[in-house]
Amino acid sequence: MTKRKSRNTFRAVKVFLFVFAAFSFFTAGHFFYNFLTHWSKLNVSKIDVRGVKVLNEEYVKHLTGFRMGENIFSYSINPLIYRREKWIKNIKITRAFPDRIIVNVRERIPIALFRKETQGFVVTFDETIIKNIERAEKIYALPRWDRFNDTSAGTRKRVVDFLRALHSREYEFYEKLVDFKIEGESLVMNMKDYKIYFGHPDKSILKDKFSAVSKIAEDALRKGGTLDYVDLRPFTKKMRSAIIKLKNEVGKKNVK
């Protein structure tokens, strides 16, 4: 009986010590947190915004609602900011102790622009549609997407996928692309100097087709001709041929 009482007493002491230690730890932590969040030396005196190209730094500060003079631990990002401004793909804050907040912004990257009535919009790499900002056209070489509103959702997705591939694999051609549209199932591209009837916007033979266009353009230039258009609709993996129109001349050419 005595042994049982001793064991129970020992357990009670252990429980008491555990509760006391936990309470002490919690109290100390709470006290330390209150100290940090009210310590004047941790009040923010500078807010930096990084990563913006299209958006304005002051505008981002306004969106976040951040003001100087508050404790460095009081700053956080409201998820509603992604609804208010779709140009922002991701935004995070970094605390640079003792008194600086860094707002790191990752903007969406536009890949084409179009108009709906009087309003301009851009289509981004992740297929988001955003109201255009004039500054974006000065930073990015954006082709105009004609008849965008008449293009089905499925075709839009294929075209954006094609443009992403063009941007990453053949940027020289993407940069020279002025405007484009879908006619039937064919992609028609107006370059700075000539037109390309690409055919179905299939990225699987994109590199082969544009390699053919480069050879055709170089050949025309070498012969003193001016290229009007290149029709790549007959071009396939097996039959590498294209219809070429120079000024005052039409011909069909096999491309190696």
PDB file of N, CA and C in Angstrom, residues 60-141:
ATOM      1  N   VAL A  60       1.994  49.560 -55.427  1.00  0.00           N
ATOM      2  CA  VAL A  60       2.077  48.298 -54.678  1.00  0.00           C
ATOM      3  C   VAL A  60       1.996  48.568 -53.178  1.00  0.00           C
ATOM      4  N   LYS A  61       2.670  49.606 -52.724  1.00  0.00           N
ATOM      5  CA  LYS A  61       2.591  49.969 -51.302  1.00  0.00           C
ATOM      6  C   LYS A  61       1.153  50.299 -50.914  1.00  0.00           C
ATOM      7  N   HIS A  62       0.458  51.007 -51.821  1.00  0.00           N
ATOM      8  CA  HIS A  62      -0.942  51.347 -51.564  1.00  0.00           C
ATOM      9  C   HIS A  62      -1.801  50.082 -51.482  1.00  0.00           C
ATOM     10  N   LEU A  63      -1.533  49.119 -52.376  1.00  0.00           N
ATOM     11  CA  LEU A  63      -2.298  47.868 -52.373  1.00  0.00           C
ATOM     12  C   LEU A  63      -2.101  47.094 -51.071  1.00  0.00           C
ATOM     13  N   THR A  64      -0.867  47.048 -50.612  1.00  0.00           N
ATOM     14  CA  THR A  64      -0.581  46.288 -49.389  1.00  0.00           C
ATOM     15  C   THR A  64      -1.122  46.992 -48.149  1.00  0.00           C
ATOM     16  N   GLY A  65      -1.253  48.309 -48.236  1.00  0.00           N
ATOM     17  CA  GLY A  65      -1.696  49.071 -47.067  1.00  0.00           C
ATOM     18  C   GLY A  65      -0.593  49.288 -46.048  1.00  0.00           C
ATOM     19  N   PHE A  66       0.657  48.979 -46.438  1.00  0.00           N
ATOM     20  CA  PHE A  66       1.772  49.117 -45.504  1.00  0.00           C
ATOM     21  C   PHE A  66       2.107  50.594 -45.276  1.00  0.00           C
ATOM     22  N   ARG A  67       2.339  50.933 -44.022  1.00  0.00           N
ATOM     23  CA  ARG A  67       2.783  52.271 -43.650  1.00  0.00           C
ATOM     24  C   ARG A  67       3.992  52.154 -42.739  1.00  0.00           C
ATOM     25  N   MET A  68       4.861  53.117 -42.829  1.00  0.00           N
ATOM     26  CA  MET A  68       6.042  53.117 -41.963  1.00  0.00           C
ATOM     27  C   MET A  68       5.651  53.494 -40.536  1.00  0.00           C
ATOM     28  N   GLY A  69       6.481  53.069 -39.604  1.00  0.00           N
ATOM     29  CA  GLY A  69       6.251  53.411 -38.207  1.00  0.00           C
ATOM     30  C   GLY A  69       5.620  52.304 -37.393  1.00  0.00           C
ATOM     31  N   GLU A  70       5.167  51.240 -38.058  1.00  0.00           N
ATOM     32  CA  GLU A  70       4.560  50.127 -37.332  1.00  0.00           C
ATOM     33  C   GLU A  70       5.620  49.071 -37.022  1.00  0.00           C
ATOM     34  N   ASN A  71       5.321  48.220 -36.075  1.00  0.00           N
ATOM     35  CA  ASN A  71       6.267  47.177 -35.681  1.00  0.00           C
ATOM     36  C   ASN A  71       6.503  46.200 -36.829  1.00  0.00           C
ATOM     37  N   ILE A  72       7.735  45.758 -36.969  1.00  0.00           N
ATOM     38  CA  ILE A  72       8.134  44.923 -38.100  1.00  0.00           C
ATOM     39  C   ILE A  72       7.369  43.602 -38.164  1.00  0.00           C
ATOM     40  N   PHE A  73       6.870  43.126 -37.015  1.00  0.00           N
ATOM     41  CA  PHE A  73       6.136  41.864 -36.992  1.00  0.00           C
ATOM     42  C   PHE A  73       4.651  42.034 -37.316  1.00  0.00           C
ATOM     43  N   SER A  74       4.204  43.265 -37.461  1.00  0.00           N
ATOM     44  CA  SER A  74       2.776  43.506 -37.702  1.00  0.00           C
ATOM     45  C   SER A  74       2.403  43.448 -39.184  1.00  0.00           C
ATOM     46  N   TYR A  75       3.411  43.337 -40.072  1.00  0.00           N
ATOM     47  CA  TYR A  75       3.145  43.368 -41.508  1.00  0.00           C
ATOM     48  C   TYR A  75       2.858  41.966 -42.040  1.00  0.00           C
ATOM     49  N   SER A  76       1.814  41.862 -42.836  1.00  0.00           N
ATOM     50  CA  SER A  76       1.475  40.587 -43.494  1.00  0.00           C
ATOM     51  C   SER A  76       0.712  40.895 -44.775  1.00  0.00           C
ATOM     52  N   ILE A  77       0.691  39.930 -45.691  1.00  0.00           N
ATOM     53  CA  ILE A  77       0.033  40.106 -46.989  1.00  0.00           C
ATOM     54  C   ILE A  77      -1.408  39.623 -46.907  1.00  0.00           C
ATOM     55  N   ASN A  78      -2.329  40.475 -47.288  1.00  0.00           N
ATOM     56  CA  ASN A  78      -3.746  40.111 -47.365  1.00  0.00           C
ATOM     57  C   ASN A  78      -3.989  39.353 -48.672  1.00  0.00           C
ATOM     58  N   PRO A  79      -4.490  38.120 -48.628  1.00  0.00           N
ATOM     59  CA  PRO A  79      -4.727  37.342 -49.858  1.00  0.00           C
ATOM     60  C   PRO A  79      -5.645  38.039 -50.862  1.00  0.00           C
ATOM     61  N   LEU A  80      -6.455  38.985 -50.409  1.00  0.00           N
ATOM     62  CA  LEU A  80      -7.357  39.707 -51.314  1.00  0.00           C
ATOM     63  C   LEU A  80      -6.602  40.531 -52.343  1.00  0.00           C
ATOM     64  N   ILE A  81      -5.311  40.755 -52.107  1.00  0.00           N
ATOM     65  CA  ILE A  81      -4.518  41.545 -53.043  1.00  0.00           C
ATOM     66  C   ILE A  81      -4.470  40.899 -54.427  1.00  0.00           C
ATOM     67  N   TYR A  82      -4.571  39.556 -54.476  1.00  0.00           N
ATOM     68  CA  TYR A  82      -4.535  38.852 -55.762  1.00  0.00           C
ATOM     69  C   TYR A  82      -5.803  39.101 -56.571  1.00  0.00           C
ATOM     70  N   ARG A  83      -6.898  39.397 -55.897  1.00  0.00           N
ATOM     71  CA  ARG A  83      -8.140  39.738 -56.593  1.00  0.00           C
ATOM     72  C   ARG A  83      -8.123  41.187 -57.059  1.00  0.00           C
ATOM     73  N   ARG A  84      -7.541  42.036 -56.239  1.00  0.00           N
ATOM     74  CA  ARG A  84      -7.524  43.466 -56.562  1.00  0.00           C
ATOM     75  C   ARG A  84      -6.609  43.772 -57.738  1.00  0.00           C
ATOM     76  N   GLU A  85      -5.504  43.044 -57.855  1.00  0.00           N
ATOM     77  CA  GLU A  85      -4.546  43.318 -58.930  1.00  0.00           C
ATOM     78  C   GLU A  85      -4.027  42.016 -59.528  1.00  0.00           C
ATOM     79  N   LYS A  86      -4.536  41.677 -60.716  1.00  0.00           N
ATOM     80  CA  LYS A  86      -4.174  40.411 -61.352  1.00  0.00           C
ATOM     81  C   LYS A  86      -2.779  40.423 -61.968  1.00  0.00           C
ATOM     82  N   TRP A  87      -2.184  41.600 -62.104  1.00  0.00           N
ATOM     83  CA  TRP A  87      -0.798  41.623 -62.577  1.00  0.00           C
ATOM     84  C   TRP A  87       0.126  40.937 -61.565  1.00  0.00           C
ATOM     85  N   ILE A  88      -0.289  40.897 -60.317  1.00  0.00           N
ATOM     86  CA  ILE A  88       0.537  40.268 -59.275  1.00  0.00           C
ATOM     87  C   ILE A  88       0.267  38.769 -59.252  1.00  0.00           C
ATOM     88  N   LYS A  89       1.303  37.999 -59.556  1.00  0.00           N
ATOM     89  CA  LYS A  89       1.176  36.539 -59.501  1.00  0.00           C
ATOM     90  C   LYS A  89       1.533  36.022 -58.111  1.00  0.00           C
ATOM     91  N   ASN A  90       2.531  36.643 -57.508  1.00  0.00           N
ATOM     92  CA  ASN A  90       2.939  36.232 -56.159  1.00  0.00           C
ATOM     93  C   ASN A  90       3.559  37.430 -55.441  1.00  0.00           C
ATOM     94  N   ILE A  91       3.337  37.518 -54.159  1.00  0.00           N
ATOM     95  CA  ILE A  91       3.905  38.615 -53.378  1.00  0.00           C
ATOM     96  C   ILE A  91       4.240  38.104 -51.981  1.00  0.00           C
ATOM     97  N   LYS A  92       5.442  38.408 -51.532  1.00  0.00           N
ATOM     98  CA  LYS A  92       5.899  37.981 -50.209  1.00  0.00           C
ATOM     99  C   LYS A  92       6.643  39.130 -49.543  1.00  0.00           C
ATOM    100  N   ILE A  93       6.742  39.054 -48.234  1.00  0.00           N
ATOM    101  CA  ILE A  93       7.520  40.067 -47.518  1.00  0.00           C
ATOM    102  C   ILE A  93       8.707  39.420 -46.820  1.00  0.00           C
ATOM    103  N   THR A  94       9.793  40.177 -46.774  1.00  0.00           N
ATOM    104  CA  THR A  94      10.992  39.771 -46.045  1.00  0.00           C
ATOM    105  C   THR A  94      11.283  40.839 -44.998  1.00  0.00           C
ATOM    106  N   ARG A  95      11.548  40.406 -43.783  1.00  0.00           N
ATOM    107  CA  ARG A  95      11.870  41.349 -42.710  1.00  0.00           C
ATOM    108  C   ARG A  95      13.382  41.492 -42.605  1.00  0.00           C
ATOM    109  N   ALA A  96      13.871  42.700 -42.869  1.00  0.00           N
ATOM    110  CA  ALA A  96      15.301  42.987 -42.752  1.00  0.00           C
ATOM    111  C   ALA A  96      15.502  43.766 -41.457  1.00  0.00           C
ATOM    112  N   PHE A  97      15.864  43.048 -40.411  1.00  0.00           N
ATOM    113  CA  PHE A  97      15.962  43.663 -39.083  1.00  0.00           C
ATOM    114  C   PHE A  97      17.072  44.710 -39.044  1.00  0.00           C
ATOM    115  N   PRO A  98      16.880  45.782 -38.286  1.00  0.00           N
ATOM    116  CA  PRO A  98      15.782  45.927 -37.313  1.00  0.00           C
ATOM    117  C   PRO A  98      14.559  46.702 -37.814  1.00  0.00           C
ATOM    118  N   ASP A  99      14.675  47.412 -38.968  1.00  0.00           N
ATOM    119  CA  ASP A  99      13.604  48.377 -39.261  1.00  0.00           C
ATOM    120  C   ASP A  99      13.228  48.479 -40.743  1.00  0.00           C
ATOM    121  N   ARG A 100      13.413  47.387 -41.505  1.00  0.00           N
ATOM    122  CA  ARG A 100      13.112  47.481 -42.937  1.00  0.00           C
ATOM    123  C   ARG A 100      12.263  46.298 -43.384  1.00  0.00           C
ATOM    124  N   ILE A 101      11.267  46.592 -44.241  1.00  0.00           N
ATOM    125  CA  ILE A 101      10.424  45.567 -44.855  1.00  0.00           C
ATOM    126  C   ILE A 101      10.698  45.562 -46.357  1.00  0.00           C
ATOM    127  N   ILE A 102      10.909  44.367 -46.912  1.00  0.00           N
ATOM    128  CA  ILE A 102      11.101  44.227 -48.359  1.00  0.00           C
ATOM    129  C   ILE A 102       9.899  43.490 -48.925  1.00  0.00           C
ATOM    130  N   VAL A 103       9.214  44.118 -49.867  1.00  0.00           N
ATOM    131  CA  VAL A 103       8.055  43.514 -50.526  1.00  0.00           C
ATOM    132  C   VAL A 103       8.528  42.945 -51.860  1.00  0.00           C
ATOM    133  N   ASN A 104       8.543  41.632 -51.976  1.00  0.00           N
ATOM    134  CA  ASN A 104       8.998  40.954 -53.191  1.00  0.00           C
ATOM    135  C   ASN A 104       7.794  40.597 -54.056  1.00  0.00           C
ATOM    136  N   VAL A 105       7.750  41.177 -55.253  1.00  0.00           N
ATOM    137  CA  VAL A 105       6.614  40.993 -56.154  1.00  0.00           C
ATOM    138  C   VAL A 105       7.042  40.184 -57.369  1.00  0.00           C
ATOM    139  N   ARG A 106       6.209  39.228 -57.729  1.00  0.00           N
ATOM    140  CA  ARG A 106       6.401  38.498 -58.986  1.00  0.00           C
ATOM    141  C   ARG A 106       5.207  38.810 -59.879  1.00  0.00           C
ATOM    142  N   GLU A 107       5.464  39.541 -60.956  1.00  0.00           N
ATOM    143  CA  GLU A 107       4.387  39.925 -61.864  1.00  0.00           C
ATOM    144  C   GLU A 107       4.111  38.825 -62.885  1.00  0.00           C
ATOM    145  N   ARG A 108       2.893  38.812 -63.379  1.00  0.00           N
ATOM    146  CA  ARG A 108       2.584  37.960 -64.521  1.00  0.00           C
ATOM    147  C   ARG A 108       3.250  38.548 -65.765  1.00  0.00           C
ATOM    148  N   ILE A 109       3.635  37.669 -66.692  1.00  0.00           N
ATOM    149  CA  ILE A 109       4.309  38.122 -67.910  1.00  0.00           C
ATOM    150  C   ILE A 109       3.327  38.064 -69.068  1.00  0.00           C
ATOM    151  N   PRO A 110       3.096  39.192 -69.750  1.00  0.00           N
ATOM    152  CA  PRO A 110       2.165  39.201 -70.883  1.00  0.00           C
ATOM    153  C   PRO A 110       2.790  38.563 -72.115  1.00  0.00           C
ATOM    154  N   ILE A 111       1.949  37.953 -72.942  1.00  0.00           N
ATOM    155  CA  ILE A 111       2.455  37.307 -74.151  1.00  0.00           C
ATOM    156  C   ILE A 111       1.795  37.849 -75.412  1.00  0.00           C
ATOM    157  N   ALA A 112       0.629  38.487 -75.268  1.00  0.00           N
ATOM    158  CA  ALA A 112      -0.074  39.092 -76.409  1.00  0.00           C
ATOM    159  C   ALA A 112      -1.087  40.088 -75.867  1.00  0.00           C
ATOM    160  N   LEU A 113      -1.541  40.974 -76.742  1.00  0.00           N
ATOM    161  CA  LEU A 113      -2.565  41.932 -76.333  1.00  0.00           C
ATOM    162  C   LEU A 113      -3.717  41.921 -77.325  1.00  0.00           C
ATOM    163  N   PHE A 114      -4.879  42.350 -76.856  1.00  0.00           N
ATOM    164  CA  PHE A 114      -6.048  42.449 -77.728  1.00  0.00           C
ATOM    165  C   PHE A 114      -6.955  43.551 -77.203  1.00  0.00           C
ATOM    166  N   ARG A 115      -7.919  43.918 -78.011  1.00  0.00           N
ATOM    167  CA  ARG A 115      -8.860  44.964 -77.617  1.00  0.00           C
ATOM    168  C   ARG A 115     -10.273  44.404 -77.589  1.00  0.00           C
ATOM    169  N   LYS A 116     -11.027  44.868 -76.613  1.00  0.00           N
ATOM    170  CA  LYS A 116     -12.448  44.564 -76.535  1.00  0.00           C
ATOM    171  C   LYS A 116     -13.166  45.896 -76.432  1.00  0.00           C
ATOM    172  N   GLU A 117     -13.819  46.262 -77.536  1.00  0.00           N
ATOM    173  CA  GLU A 117     -14.416  47.588 -77.662  1.00  0.00           C
ATOM    174  C   GLU A 117     -13.309  48.630 -77.509  1.00  0.00           C
ATOM    175  N   THR A 118     -13.371  49.478 -76.497  1.00  0.00           N
ATOM    176  CA  THR A 118     -12.350  50.525 -76.358  1.00  0.00           C
ATOM    177  C   THR A 118     -11.270  50.172 -75.340  1.00  0.00           C
ATOM    178  N   GLN A 119     -11.410  49.037 -74.667  1.00  0.00           N
ATOM    179  CA  GLN A 119     -10.479  48.660 -73.599  1.00  0.00           C
ATOM    180  C   GLN A 119      -9.427  47.676 -74.101  1.00  0.00           C
ATOM    181  N   GLY A 120      -8.167  47.926 -73.744  1.00  0.00           N
ATOM    182  CA  GLY A 120      -7.095  47.010 -74.097  1.00  0.00           C
ATOM    183  C   GLY A 120      -6.857  45.990 -72.996  1.00  0.00           C
ATOM    184  N   PHE A 121      -6.520  44.761 -73.402  1.00  0.00           N
ATOM    185  CA  PHE A 121      -6.229  43.681 -72.457  1.00  0.00           C
ATOM    186  C   PHE A 121      -4.959  42.964 -72.895  1.00  0.00           C
ATOM    187  N   VAL A 122      -4.353  42.240 -71.957  1.00  0.00           N
ATOM    188  CA  VAL A 122      -3.239  41.359 -72.292  1.00  0.00           C
ATOM    189  C   VAL A 122      -3.579  39.936 -71.874  1.00  0.00           C
ATOM    190  N   VAL A 123      -2.999  38.982 -72.603  1.00  0.00           N
ATOM    191  CA  VAL A 123      -3.062  37.569 -72.234  1.00  0.00           C
ATOM    192  C   VAL A 123      -1.678  37.214 -71.713  1.00  0.00           C
ATOM    193  N   THR A 124      -1.611  36.576 -70.560  1.00  0.00           N
ATOM    194  CA  THR A 124      -0.321  36.280 -69.945  1.00  0.00           C
ATOM    195  C   THR A 124       0.113  34.840 -70.216  1.00  0.00           C
ATOM    196  N   PHE A 125       1.341  34.536 -69.813  1.00  0.00           N
ATOM    197  CA  PHE A 125       1.893  33.200 -70.005  1.00  0.00           C
ATOM    198  C   PHE A 125       1.047  32.129 -69.329  1.00  0.00           C
ATOM    199  N   ASP A 126       0.409  32.470 -68.216  1.00  0.00           N
ATOM    200  CA  ASP A 126      -0.424  31.486 -67.519  1.00  0.00           C
ATOM    201  C   ASP A 126      -1.904  31.632 -67.890  1.00  0.00           C
ATOM    202  N   GLU A 127      -2.152  32.252 -69.055  1.00  0.00           N
ATOM    203  CA  GLU A 127      -3.495  32.338 -69.658  1.00  0.00           C
ATOM    204  C   GLU A 127      -4.473  33.186 -68.845  1.00  0.00           C
ATOM    205  N   THR A 128      -3.947  34.142 -68.112  1.00  0.00           N
ATOM    206  CA  THR A 128      -4.792  35.087 -67.387  1.00  0.00           C
ATOM    207  C   THR A 128      -5.029  36.316 -68.260  1.00  0.00           C
ATOM    208  N   ILE A 129      -6.249  36.822 -68.243  1.00  0.00           N
ATOM    209  CA  ILE A 129      -6.586  38.027 -69.005  1.00  0.00           C
ATOM    210  C   ILE A 129      -6.622  39.210 -68.037  1.00  0.00           C
ATOM    211  N   ILE A 130      -5.842  40.243 -68.354  1.00  0.00           N
ATOM    212  CA  ILE A 130      -5.695  41.400 -67.473  1.00  0.00           C
ATOM    213  C   ILE A 130      -5.854  42.681 -68.289  1.00  0.00           C
ATOM    214  N   LYS A 131      -6.373  43.713 -67.660  1.00  0.00           N
ATOM    215  CA  LYS A 131      -6.430  45.017 -68.316  1.00  0.00           C
ATOM    216  C   LYS A 131      -5.012  45.492 -68.632  1.00  0.00           C
ATOM    217  N   ASN A 132      -4.853  45.992 -69.849  1.00  0.00           N
ATOM    218  CA  ASN A 132      -3.534  46.428 -70.286  1.00  0.00           C
ATOM    219  C   ASN A 132      -3.104  47.704 -69.568  1.00  0.00           C
ATOM    220  N   ILE A 133      -1.807  47.799 -69.320  1.00  0.00           N
ATOM    221  CA  ILE A 133      -1.188  49.018 -68.812  1.00  0.00           C
ATOM    222  C   ILE A 133      -0.195  49.470 -69.875  1.00  0.00           C
ATOM    223  N   GLU A 134      -0.254  50.729 -70.242  1.00  0.00           N
ATOM    224  CA  GLU A 134       0.575  51.248 -71.337  1.00  0.00           C
ATOM    225  C   GLU A 134       2.052  50.941 -71.139  1.00  0.00           C
ATOM    226  N   ARG A 135       2.481  50.937 -69.905  1.00  0.00           N
ATOM    227  CA  ARG A 135       3.886  50.675 -69.601  1.00  0.00           C
ATOM    228  C   ARG A 135       4.314  49.281 -70.048  1.00  0.00           C
ATOM    229  N   ALA A 136       3.379  48.335 -70.044  1.00  0.00           N
ATOM    230  CA  ALA A 136       3.702  46.957 -70.435  1.00  0.00           C
ATOM    231  C   ALA A 136       4.167  46.891 -71.881  1.00  0.00           C
ATOM    232  N   GLU A 137       3.572  47.705 -72.756  1.00  0.00           N
ATOM    233  CA  GLU A 137       3.934  47.698 -74.175  1.00  0.00           C
ATOM    234  C   GLU A 137       5.316  48.295 -74.407  1.00  0.00           C
ATOM    235  N   LYS A 138       5.782  49.115 -73.468  1.00  0.00           N
ATOM    236  CA  LYS A 138       7.120  49.690 -73.585  1.00  0.00           C
ATOM    237  C   LYS A 138       8.187  48.719 -73.097  1.00  0.00           C
ATOM    238  N   ILE A 139       7.793  47.814 -72.226  1.00  0.00           N
ATOM    239  CA  ILE A 139       8.745  46.856 -71.652  1.00  0.00           C
ATOM    240  C   ILE A 139       8.816  45.571 -72.473  1.00  0.00           C
ATOM    241  N   TYR A 140       7.657  45.099 -72.920  1.00  0.00           N
ATOM    242  CA  TYR A 140       7.583  43.827 -73.638  1.00  0.00           C
ATOM    243  C   TYR A 140       7.218  44.056 -75.110  1.00  0.00           C
ATOM    244  N   ALA A 141       7.775  43.211 -75.983  1.00  0.00           N
ATOM    245  CA  ALA A 141       7.387  43.222 -77.397  1.00  0.00           C
ATOM    246  C   ALA A 141       6.131  42.369 -77.530  1.00  0.00           C
TER     247      ALA A 141
END
